[in-house]
Amino acid sequence: MDHTGLETALQSFPRLRRLGAEEQNWQALLVGLGAGGAGCLDCYPPSLPLTAINLSRHTYSLLQPLSRLLPNIERLTISNYERSEAYLDGEDHLPLLSHLHRLTHLALQDVELEPVLAQFRGSTTGAALAAFSYRSRHKQVRSSSVNAR
């Protein structure tokens, strides 16, 4: 199934809670629905109940269309935005995490931790998380610095 198949499935089956597809197809769909994309966000049912998708790369740059199309996502992985072009947007997209009202599991991989923690301090998003993981090949974080905040 390509991204047009995803479009059809999401538009035709508005009660889906899980839908497996290749990550590049999720990315193509969300890029098309993002700012400057040719996709039609209004063509989808509001507040789709989908709670899980397999998306782990470039998630940071896709938070805007993701939070609008799939606000019920429970698990999210944000990977490597500090080395991507999306990082040039600054941390503007981090407040969009608060639009994911059912987010309970957040995994960070090779991202800057400080902006994420700052976002959690200013919202209820962090308190709602049941699981939080952080991995980095480039940096080490002392847990005492995370707990102190």
mmCIF file of N, CA, C and O in Angstrom, residues 39-136:
data_model
loop_
_atom_site.group_PDB
_atom_site.id
_atom_site.type_symbol
_atom_site.label_atom_id
_atom_site.label_comp_id
_atom_site.label_asym_id
_atom_site.label_seq_id
_atom_site.Cartn_x
_atom_site.Cartn_y
_atom_site.Cartn_z
ATOM 1 N N GLY A 39 -2.044 18.008 0.003
ATOM 2 C CA GLY A 39 -3.071 17.147 0.577
ATOM 3 C C GLY A 39 -4.241 17.933 1.155
ATOM 4 O O GLY A 39 -4.151 19.131 1.404
ATOM 5 N N CYS A 40 -5.325 17.228 1.389
ATOM 6 C CA CYS A 40 -6.558 17.834 1.887
ATOM 7 C C CYS A 40 -6.865 17.286 3.278
ATOM 8 O O CYS A 40 -7.421 16.205 3.415
ATOM 9 N N LEU A 41 -6.511 18.025 4.303
ATOM 10 C CA LEU A 41 -6.757 17.592 5.676
ATOM 11 C C LEU A 41 -8.254 17.507 5.974
ATOM 12 O O LEU A 41 -8.693 16.652 6.735
ATOM 13 N N ASP A 42 -9.048 18.354 5.360
ATOM 14 C CA ASP A 42 -10.496 18.345 5.582
ATOM 15 C C ASP A 42 -11.182 17.136 4.949
ATOM 16 O O ASP A 42 -12.368 16.918 5.195
ATOM 17 N N CYS A 43 -10.457 16.375 4.140
ATOM 18 C CA CYS A 43 -11.033 15.196 3.502
ATOM 19 C C CYS A 43 -11.073 13.987 4.448
ATOM 20 O O CYS A 43 -11.619 12.951 4.103
ATOM 21 N N TYR A 44 -10.493 14.131 5.627
ATOM 22 C CA TYR A 44 -10.454 13.046 6.601
ATOM 23 C C TYR A 44 -11.457 13.300 7.711
ATOM 24 O O TYR A 44 -11.746 14.457 8.035
ATOM 25 N N PRO A 45 -11.969 12.225 8.306
ATOM 26 C CA PRO A 45 -12.866 12.427 9.451
ATOM 27 C C PRO A 45 -12.126 13.150 10.576
ATOM 28 O O PRO A 45 -10.927 12.958 10.759
ATOM 29 N N PRO A 46 -12.831 13.999 11.328
ATOM 30 C CA PRO A 46 -12.168 14.692 12.439
ATOM 31 C C PRO A 46 -11.819 13.714 13.550
ATOM 32 O O PRO A 46 -12.552 12.759 13.795
ATOM 33 N N SER A 47 -10.710 13.926 14.196
ATOM 34 C CA SER A 47 -10.273 13.139 15.342
ATOM 35 C C SER A 47 -10.307 11.629 15.090
ATOM 36 O O SER A 47 -11.002 10.881 15.767
ATOM 37 N N LEU A 48 -9.545 11.202 14.102
ATOM 38 C CA LEU A 48 -9.456 9.770 13.823
ATOM 39 C C LEU A 48 -9.001 9.025 15.087
ATOM 40 O O LEU A 48 -8.110 9.499 15.790
ATOM 41 N N PRO A 49 -9.587 7.870 15.395
ATOM 42 C CA PRO A 49 -9.243 7.156 16.626
ATOM 43 C C PRO A 49 -7.941 6.349 16.543
ATOM 44 O O PRO A 49 -7.588 5.661 17.487
ATOM 45 N N LEU A 50 -7.222 6.448 15.442
ATOM 46 C CA LEU A 50 -5.977 5.701 15.273
ATOM 47 C C LEU A 50 -5.019 6.036 16.410
ATOM 48 O O LEU A 50 -4.749 7.199 16.682
ATOM 49 N N THR A 51 -4.525 5.002 17.102
ATOM 50 C CA THR A 51 -3.674 5.221 18.274
ATOM 51 C C THR A 51 -2.213 4.868 18.034
ATOM 52 O O THR A 51 -1.366 5.227 18.841
ATOM 53 N N ALA A 52 -1.932 4.159 16.951
ATOM 54 C CA ALA A 52 -0.552 3.740 16.719
ATOM 55 C C ALA A 52 -0.249 3.693 15.229
ATOM 56 O O ALA A 52 -1.046 3.198 14.448
ATOM 57 N N ILE A 53 0.897 4.244 14.877
ATOM 58 C CA ILE A 53 1.426 4.116 13.523
ATOM 59 C C ILE A 53 2.928 3.890 13.654
ATOM 60 O O ILE A 53 3.511 4.202 14.688
ATOM 61 N N ASN A 54 3.527 3.324 12.634
ATOM 62 C CA ASN A 54 4.973 3.124 12.680
ATOM 63 C C ASN A 54 5.665 4.281 11.972
ATOM 64 O O ASN A 54 5.818 4.308 10.780
ATOM 65 N N LEU A 55 6.028 5.266 12.770
ATOM 66 C CA LEU A 55 6.695 6.459 12.268
ATOM 67 C C LEU A 55 7.766 6.823 13.279
ATOM 68 O O LEU A 55 7.466 7.050 14.445
ATOM 69 N N SER A 56 9.014 6.826 12.855
ATOM 70 C CA SER A 56 10.080 7.161 13.805
ATOM 71 C C SER A 56 11.111 8.139 13.238
ATOM 72 O O SER A 56 11.858 8.722 13.986
ATOM 73 N N ARG A 57 11.130 8.333 11.927
ATOM 74 C CA ARG A 57 12.106 9.247 11.342
ATOM 75 C C ARG A 57 11.417 10.545 10.921
ATOM 76 O O ARG A 57 10.291 10.523 10.453
ATOM 77 N N HIS A 58 12.098 11.654 11.103
ATOM 78 C CA HIS A 58 11.599 12.975 10.702
ATOM 79 C C HIS A 58 10.292 13.336 11.401
ATOM 80 O O HIS A 58 9.541 14.169 10.916
ATOM 81 N N THR A 59 10.019 12.692 12.529
ATOM 82 C CA THR A 59 8.764 12.926 13.246
ATOM 83 C C THR A 59 8.619 14.379 13.647
ATOM 84 O O THR A 59 7.527 14.946 13.611
ATOM 85 N N TYR A 60 9.712 14.987 14.036
ATOM 86 C CA TYR A 60 9.692 16.373 14.498
ATOM 87 C C TYR A 60 9.084 17.288 13.445
ATOM 88 O O TYR A 60 8.211 18.096 13.732
ATOM 89 N N SER A 61 9.518 17.142 12.212
ATOM 90 C CA SER A 61 9.006 18.012 11.152
ATOM 91 C C SER A 61 7.577 17.658 10.759
ATOM 92 O O SER A 61 6.896 18.451 10.120
ATOM 93 N N LEU A 62 7.098 16.486 11.165
ATOM 94 C CA LEU A 62 5.747 16.050 10.808
ATOM 95 C C LEU A 62 4.753 16.220 11.954
ATOM 96 O O LEU A 62 3.604 15.807 11.842
ATOM 97 N N LEU A 63 5.185 16.829 13.063
ATOM 98 C CA LEU A 63 4.285 16.969 14.215
ATOM 99 C C LEU A 63 3.035 17.779 13.885
ATOM 100 O O LEU A 63 1.960 17.493 14.401
ATOM 101 N N GLN A 64 3.151 18.787 13.043
ATOM 102 C CA GLN A 64 1.979 19.598 12.728
ATOM 103 C C GLN A 64 0.890 18.779 12.037
ATOM 104 O O GLN A 64 -0.230 18.709 12.546
ATOM 105 N N PRO A 65 1.155 18.139 10.899
ATOM 106 C CA PRO A 65 0.074 17.352 10.288
ATOM 107 C C PRO A 65 -0.302 16.133 11.143
ATOM 108 O O PRO A 65 -1.470 15.744 11.182
ATOM 109 N N LEU A 66 0.655 15.550 11.849
ATOM 110 C CA LEU A 66 0.367 14.394 12.695
ATOM 111 C C LEU A 66 -0.604 14.763 13.815
ATOM 112 O O LEU A 66 -1.581 14.064 14.060
ATOM 113 N N SER A 67 -0.365 15.892 14.481
ATOM 114 C CA SER A 67 -1.225 16.289 15.591
ATOM 115 C C SER A 67 -2.620 16.695 15.107
ATOM 116 O O SER A 67 -3.587 16.558 15.841
ATOM 117 N N ARG A 68 -2.730 17.151 13.894
ATOM 118 C CA ARG A 68 -4.044 17.529 13.354
ATOM 119 C C ARG A 68 -4.816 16.324 12.833
ATOM 120 O O ARG A 68 -6.019 16.225 13.039
ATOM 121 N N LEU A 69 -4.125 15.398 12.172
ATOM 122 C CA LEU A 69 -4.798 14.232 11.587
ATOM 123 C C LEU A 69 -5.045 13.137 12.622
ATOM 124 O O LEU A 69 -6.095 12.511 12.627
ATOM 125 N N LEU A 70 -4.070 12.918 13.502
ATOM 126 C CA LEU A 70 -4.134 11.787 14.427
ATOM 127 C C LEU A 70 -3.922 12.234 15.876
ATOM 128 O O LEU A 70 -2.923 11.874 16.507
ATOM 129 N N PRO A 71 -4.842 12.988 16.436
ATOM 130 C CA PRO A 71 -4.643 13.506 17.795
ATOM 131 C C PRO A 71 -4.722 12.438 18.880
ATOM 132 O O PRO A 71 -4.389 12.710 20.026
ATOM 133 N N ASN A 72 -5.135 11.225 18.527
ATOM 134 C CA ASN A 72 -5.281 10.158 19.516
ATOM 135 C C ASN A 72 -4.088 9.220 19.585
ATOM 136 O O ASN A 72 -4.161 8.168 20.236
ATOM 137 N N ILE A 73 -2.996 9.578 18.929
ATOM 138 C CA ILE A 73 -1.790 8.759 18.971
ATOM 139 C C ILE A 73 -1.349 8.581 20.424
ATOM 140 O O ILE A 73 -1.314 9.539 21.192
ATOM 141 N N GLU A 74 -1.031 7.335 20.785
ATOM 142 C CA GLU A 74 -0.606 7.033 22.151
ATOM 143 C C GLU A 74 0.906 6.894 22.274
ATOM 144 O O GLU A 74 1.464 7.132 23.336
ATOM 145 N N ARG A 75 1.563 6.489 21.196
ATOM 146 C CA ARG A 75 3.006 6.257 21.215
ATOM 147 C C ARG A 75 3.657 7.070 20.104
ATOM 148 O O ARG A 75 3.171 7.081 18.985
ATOM 149 N N LEU A 76 4.780 7.707 20.458
ATOM 150 C CA LEU A 76 5.458 8.540 19.469
ATOM 151 C C LEU A 76 6.959 8.453 19.681
ATOM 152 O O LEU A 76 7.430 8.442 20.814
ATOM 153 N N THR A 77 7.681 8.382 18.591
ATOM 154 C CA THR A 77 9.136 8.423 18.622
ATOM 155 C C THR A 77 9.590 9.657 17.862
ATOM 156 O O THR A 77 9.155 9.892 16.739
ATOM 157 N N ILE A 78 10.435 10.447 18.490
ATOM 158 C CA ILE A 78 11.020 11.621 17.822
ATOM 159 C C ILE A 78 12.505 11.341 17.684
ATOM 160 O O ILE A 78 13.184 11.086 18.679
ATOM 161 N N SER A 79 12.978 11.364 16.451
ATOM 162 C CA SER A 79 14.360 10.987 16.175
ATOM 163 C C SER A 79 15.153 12.091 15.504
ATOM 164 O O SER A 79 14.684 12.682 14.535
ATOM 165 N N ASN A 80 16.328 12.340 16.032
ATOM 166 C CA ASN A 80 17.408 13.022 15.323
ATOM 167 C C ASN A 80 17.082 14.368 14.710
ATOM 168 O O ASN A 80 17.553 14.693 13.648
ATOM 169 N N TYR A 81 16.274 15.202 15.377
ATOM 170 C CA TYR A 81 15.968 16.469 14.725
ATOM 171 C C TYR A 81 17.089 17.480 14.817
ATOM 172 O O TYR A 81 17.113 18.438 14.068
ATOM 173 N N GLU A 82 18.052 17.286 15.715
ATOM 174 C CA GLU A 82 19.085 18.317 15.807
ATOM 175 C C GLU A 82 20.022 18.312 14.617
ATOM 176 O O GLU A 82 20.736 19.259 14.390
ATOM 177 N N ARG A 83 20.024 17.279 13.821
ATOM 178 C CA ARG A 83 20.882 17.242 12.648
ATOM 179 C C ARG A 83 20.093 17.328 11.336
ATOM 180 O O ARG A 83 20.614 17.113 10.284
ATOM 181 N N SER A 84 18.832 17.596 11.424
ATOM 182 C CA SER A 84 18.016 17.610 10.212
ATOM 183 C C SER A 84 17.649 19.042 9.821
ATOM 184 O O SER A 84 17.770 19.965 10.609
ATOM 185 N N GLU A 85 17.163 19.193 8.631
ATOM 186 C CA GLU A 85 16.722 20.507 8.174
ATOM 187 C C GLU A 85 15.553 21.010 9.005
ATOM 188 O O GLU A 85 15.378 22.197 9.189
ATOM 189 N N ALA A 86 14.742 20.084 9.511
ATOM 190 C CA ALA A 86 13.579 20.481 10.308
ATOM 191 C C ALA A 86 14.004 21.252 11.551
ATOM 192 O O ALA A 86 13.257 22.076 12.063
ATOM 193 N N TYR A 87 15.193 20.990 12.035
ATOM 194 C CA TYR A 87 15.651 21.679 13.236
ATOM 195 C C TYR A 87 15.824 23.171 12.984
ATOM 196 O O TYR A 87 15.783 23.963 13.908
ATOM 197 N N LEU A 88 15.964 23.563 11.746
ATOM 198 C CA LEU A 88 16.094 24.975 11.433
ATOM 199 C C LEU A 88 14.837 25.750 11.813
ATOM 200 O O LEU A 88 14.857 26.960 11.933
ATOM 201 N N ASP A 89 13.728 25.040 12.016
ATOM 202 C CA ASP A 89 12.494 25.668 12.481
ATOM 203 C C ASP A 89 12.568 26.003 13.960
ATOM 204 O O ASP A 89 11.612 26.529 14.514
ATOM 205 N N GLY A 90 13.658 25.687 14.612
ATOM 206 C CA GLY A 90 13.742 25.883 16.053
ATOM 207 C C GLY A 90 12.936 24.822 16.768
ATOM 208 O O GLY A 90 12.811 23.715 16.292
ATOM 209 N N GLU A 91 12.390 25.167 17.914
ATOM 210 C CA GLU A 91 11.575 24.209 18.652
ATOM 211 C C GLU A 91 10.092 24.522 18.523
ATOM 212 O O GLU A 91 9.299 24.145 19.367
ATOM 213 N N ASP A 92 9.699 25.190 17.427
ATOM 214 C CA ASP A 92 8.300 25.615 17.278
ATOM 215 C C ASP A 92 7.305 24.469 17.348
ATOM 216 O O ASP A 92 6.169 24.684 17.741
ATOM 217 N N HIS A 93 7.694 23.290 16.929
ATOM 218 C CA HIS A 93 6.738 22.192 16.852
ATOM 219 C C HIS A 93 6.527 21.473 18.180
ATOM 220 O O HIS A 93 5.550 20.755 18.333
ATOM 221 N N LEU A 94 7.409 21.660 19.134
ATOM 222 C CA LEU A 94 7.269 20.949 20.399
ATOM 223 C C LEU A 94 5.958 21.246 21.129
ATOM 224 O O LEU A 94 5.375 20.334 21.721
ATOM 225 N N PRO A 95 5.417 22.464 21.110
ATOM 226 C CA PRO A 95 4.116 22.682 21.758
ATOM 227 C C PRO A 95 2.990 21.829 21.169
ATOM 228 O O PRO A 95 1.977 21.599 21.817
ATOM 229 N N LEU A 96 3.179 21.335 19.950
ATOM 230 C CA LEU A 96 2.156 20.489 19.334
ATOM 231 C C LEU A 96 1.993 19.158 20.065
ATOM 232 O O LEU A 96 0.975 18.485 19.909
ATOM 233 N N LEU A 97 2.985 18.778 20.868
ATOM 234 C CA LEU A 97 2.837 17.553 21.662
ATOM 235 C C LEU A 97 1.611 17.636 22.562
ATOM 236 O O LEU A 97 0.967 16.623 22.841
ATOM 237 N N SER A 98 1.263 18.823 23.022
ATOM 238 C CA SER A 98 0.094 18.971 23.900
ATOM 239 C C SER A 98 -1.222 18.713 23.166
ATOM 240 O O SER A 98 -2.251 18.488 23.792
ATOM 241 N N HIS A 99 -1.208 18.715 21.838
ATOM 242 C CA HIS A 99 -2.403 18.397 21.054
ATOM 243 C C HIS A 99 -2.635 16.894 20.974
ATOM 244 O O HIS A 99 -3.706 16.469 20.546
ATOM 245 N N LEU A 100 -1.646 16.118 21.340
ATOM 246 C CA LEU A 100 -1.768 14.659 21.340
ATOM 247 C C LEU A 100 -2.253 14.245 22.724
ATOM 248 O O LEU A 100 -1.488 13.828 23.581
ATOM 249 N N HIS A 101 -3.553 14.353 22.948
ATOM 250 C CA HIS A 101 -4.151 14.207 24.268
ATOM 251 C C HIS A 101 -3.996 12.816 24.873
ATOM 252 O O HIS A 101 -4.095 12.661 26.086
ATOM 253 N N ARG A 102 -3.781 11.816 24.052
ATOM 254 C CA ARG A 102 -3.658 10.450 24.559
ATOM 255 C C ARG A 102 -2.218 9.942 24.580
ATOM 256 O O ARG A 102 -1.977 8.770 24.807
ATOM 257 N N LEU A 103 -1.276 10.807 24.341
ATOM 258 C CA LEU A 103 0.124 10.412 24.299
ATOM 259 C C LEU A 103 0.567 9.903 25.668
ATOM 260 O O LEU A 103 0.529 10.627 26.653
ATOM 261 N N THR A 104 0.945 8.624 25.717
ATOM 262 C CA THR A 104 1.390 8.026 26.981
ATOM 263 C C THR A 104 2.806 7.485 26.892
ATOM 264 O O THR A 104 3.414 7.215 27.919
ATOM 265 N N HIS A 105 3.322 7.294 25.692
ATOM 266 C CA HIS A 105 4.666 6.750 25.504
ATOM 267 C C HIS A 105 5.434 7.641 24.528
ATOM 268 O O HIS A 105 5.009 7.821 23.392
ATOM 269 N N LEU A 106 6.532 8.185 25.001
ATOM 270 C CA LEU A 106 7.353 9.050 24.154
ATOM 271 C C LEU A 106 8.789 8.541 24.183
ATOM 272 O O LEU A 106 9.360 8.353 25.258
ATOM 273 N N ALA A 107 9.336 8.312 23.004
ATOM 274 C CA ALA A 107 10.725 7.885 22.882
ATOM 275 C C ALA A 107 11.492 8.953 22.113
ATOM 276 O O ALA A 107 11.046 9.399 21.052
ATOM 277 N N LEU A 108 12.614 9.373 22.662
ATOM 278 C CA LEU A 108 13.481 10.353 22.010
ATOM 279 C C LEU A 108 14.776 9.660 21.624
ATOM 280 O O LEU A 108 15.375 8.972 22.443
ATOM 281 N N GLN A 109 15.189 9.853 20.387
ATOM 282 C CA GLN A 109 16.423 9.241 19.904
ATOM 283 C C GLN A 109 17.284 10.312 19.248
ATOM 284 O O GLN A 109 16.884 10.897 18.240
ATOM 285 N N ASP A 110 18.449 10.555 19.855
ATOM 286 C CA ASP A 110 19.405 11.514 19.293
ATOM 287 C C ASP A 110 18.797 12.897 19.074
ATOM 288 O O ASP A 110 19.015 13.527 18.046
ATOM 289 N N VAL A 111 18.022 13.365 20.027
ATOM 290 C CA VAL A 111 17.472 14.715 19.957
ATOM 291 C C VAL A 111 18.032 15.543 21.099
ATOM 292 O O VAL A 111 18.603 15.006 22.048
ATOM 293 N N GLU A 112 17.871 16.839 21.028
ATOM 294 C CA GLU A 112 18.253 17.722 22.119
ATOM 295 C C GLU A 112 17.210 17.565 23.223
ATOM 296 O O GLU A 112 16.027 17.818 22.997
ATOM 297 N N LEU A 113 17.631 17.162 24.393
ATOM 298 C CA LEU A 113 16.710 16.884 25.483
ATOM 299 C C LEU A 113 16.182 18.149 26.153
ATOM 300 O O LEU A 113 15.015 18.219 26.542
ATOM 301 N N GLU A 114 17.007 19.162 26.292
ATOM 302 C CA GLU A 114 16.608 20.374 27.016
ATOM 303 C C GLU A 114 15.325 21.019 26.490
ATOM 304 O O GLU A 114 14.449 21.366 27.275
ATOM 305 N N PRO A 115 15.175 21.237 25.180
ATOM 306 C CA PRO A 115 13.931 21.854 24.699
ATOM 307 C C PRO A 115 12.690 21.007 25.005
ATOM 308 O O PRO A 115 11.622 21.545 25.285
ATOM 309 N N VAL A 116 12.838 19.687 24.958
ATOM 310 C CA VAL A 116 11.709 18.809 25.259
ATOM 311 C C VAL A 116 11.336 18.935 26.729
ATOM 312 O O VAL A 116 10.163 19.066 27.083
ATOM 313 N N LEU A 117 12.329 18.918 27.605
ATOM 314 C CA LEU A 117 12.059 19.073 29.035
ATOM 315 C C LEU A 117 11.442 20.431 29.333
ATOM 316 O O LEU A 117 10.535 20.540 30.164
ATOM 317 N N ALA A 118 11.899 21.465 28.665
ATOM 318 C CA ALA A 118 11.326 22.798 28.859
ATOM 319 C C ALA A 118 9.853 22.812 28.432
ATOM 320 O O ALA A 118 9.013 23.418 29.098
ATOM 321 N N GLN A 119 9.540 22.123 27.369
ATOM 322 C CA GLN A 119 8.145 22.032 26.914
ATOM 323 C C GLN A 119 7.296 21.314 27.958
ATOM 324 O O GLN A 119 6.172 21.711 28.241
ATOM 325 N N PHE A 120 7.840 20.258 28.558
ATOM 326 C CA PHE A 120 7.097 19.516 29.578
ATOM 327 C C PHE A 120 6.837 20.373 30.813
ATOM 328 O O PHE A 120 5.788 20.266 31.429
ATOM 329 N N ARG A 121 7.788 21.219 31.158
ATOM 330 C CA ARG A 121 7.600 22.079 32.329
ATOM 331 C C ARG A 121 6.458 23.065 32.125
ATOM 332 O O ARG A 121 5.789 23.453 33.060
ATOM 333 N N GLY A 122 6.224 23.463 30.903
ATOM 334 C CA GLY A 122 5.194 24.457 30.624
ATOM 335 C C GLY A 122 3.850 23.873 30.222
ATOM 336 O O GLY A 122 2.959 24.609 29.818
ATOM 337 N N SER A 123 3.674 22.542 30.309
ATOM 338 C CA SER A 123 2.409 21.936 29.886
ATOM 339 C C SER A 123 2.114 20.698 30.728
ATOM 340 O O SER A 123 2.924 20.284 31.550
ATOM 341 N N THR A 124 0.972 20.101 30.478
ATOM 342 C CA THR A 124 0.597 18.872 31.186
ATOM 343 C C THR A 124 1.042 17.622 30.420
ATOM 344 O O THR A 124 0.810 16.517 30.885
ATOM 345 N N THR A 125 1.671 17.807 29.298
ATOM 346 C CA THR A 125 2.068 16.670 28.463
ATOM 347 C C THR A 125 2.968 15.703 29.209
ATOM 348 O O THR A 125 2.747 14.493 29.176
ATOM 349 N N GLY A 126 3.968 16.204 29.885
ATOM 350 C CA GLY A 126 4.901 15.334 30.605
ATOM 351 C C GLY A 126 4.240 14.535 31.706
ATOM 352 O O GLY A 126 4.558 13.362 31.920
ATOM 353 N N ALA A 127 3.296 15.124 32.414
ATOM 354 C CA ALA A 127 2.618 14.432 33.516
ATOM 355 C C ALA A 127 1.766 13.272 33.027
ATOM 356 O O ALA A 127 1.545 12.307 33.760
ATOM 357 N N ALA A 128 1.308 13.324 31.795
ATOM 358 C CA ALA A 128 0.458 12.271 31.253
ATOM 359 C C ALA A 128 1.239 11.068 30.742
ATOM 360 O O ALA A 128 0.660 10.016 30.478
ATOM 361 N N LEU A 129 2.551 11.199 30.612
ATOM 362 C CA LEU A 129 3.353 10.106 30.065
ATOM 363 C C LEU A 129 3.498 8.966 31.069
ATOM 364 O O LEU A 129 3.821 9.187 32.228
ATOM 365 N N ALA A 130 3.258 7.754 30.591
ATOM 366 C CA ALA A 130 3.481 6.560 31.409
ATOM 367 C C ALA A 130 4.870 5.992 31.139
ATOM 368 O O ALA A 130 5.438 5.308 31.988
ATOM 369 N N ALA A 131 5.391 6.254 29.946
ATOM 370 C CA ALA A 131 6.720 5.752 29.587
ATOM 371 C C ALA A 131 7.465 6.820 28.782
ATOM 372 O O ALA A 131 6.900 7.430 27.875
ATOM 373 N N PHE A 132 8.711 7.020 29.155
ATOM 374 C CA PHE A 132 9.553 8.005 28.493
ATOM 375 C C PHE A 132 10.933 7.389 28.350
ATOM 376 O O PHE A 132 11.488 6.860 29.314
ATOM 377 N N SER A 133 11.467 7.416 27.146
ATOM 378 C CA SER A 133 12.822 6.897 26.965
ATOM 379 C C SER A 133 13.636 7.891 26.151
ATOM 380 O O SER A 133 13.109 8.618 25.312
ATOM 381 N N TYR A 134 14.939 7.897 26.453
ATOM 382 C CA TYR A 134 15.864 8.794 25.772
ATOM 383 C C TYR A 134 17.116 8.003 25.437
ATOM 384 O O TYR A 134 17.685 7.344 26.309
ATOM 385 N N ARG A 135 17.489 8.037 24.172
ATOM 386 C CA ARG A 135 18.730 7.403 23.728
ATOM 387 C C ARG A 135 19.490 8.389 22.868
ATOM 388 O O ARG A 135 18.894 9.109 22.076
ATOM 389 N N SER A 136 20.798 8.389 23.045
ATOM 390 C CA SER A 136 21.620 9.255 22.222
ATOM 391 C C SER A 136 22.974 8.601 21.997
ATOM 392 O O SER A 136 23.583 8.090 22.931
#
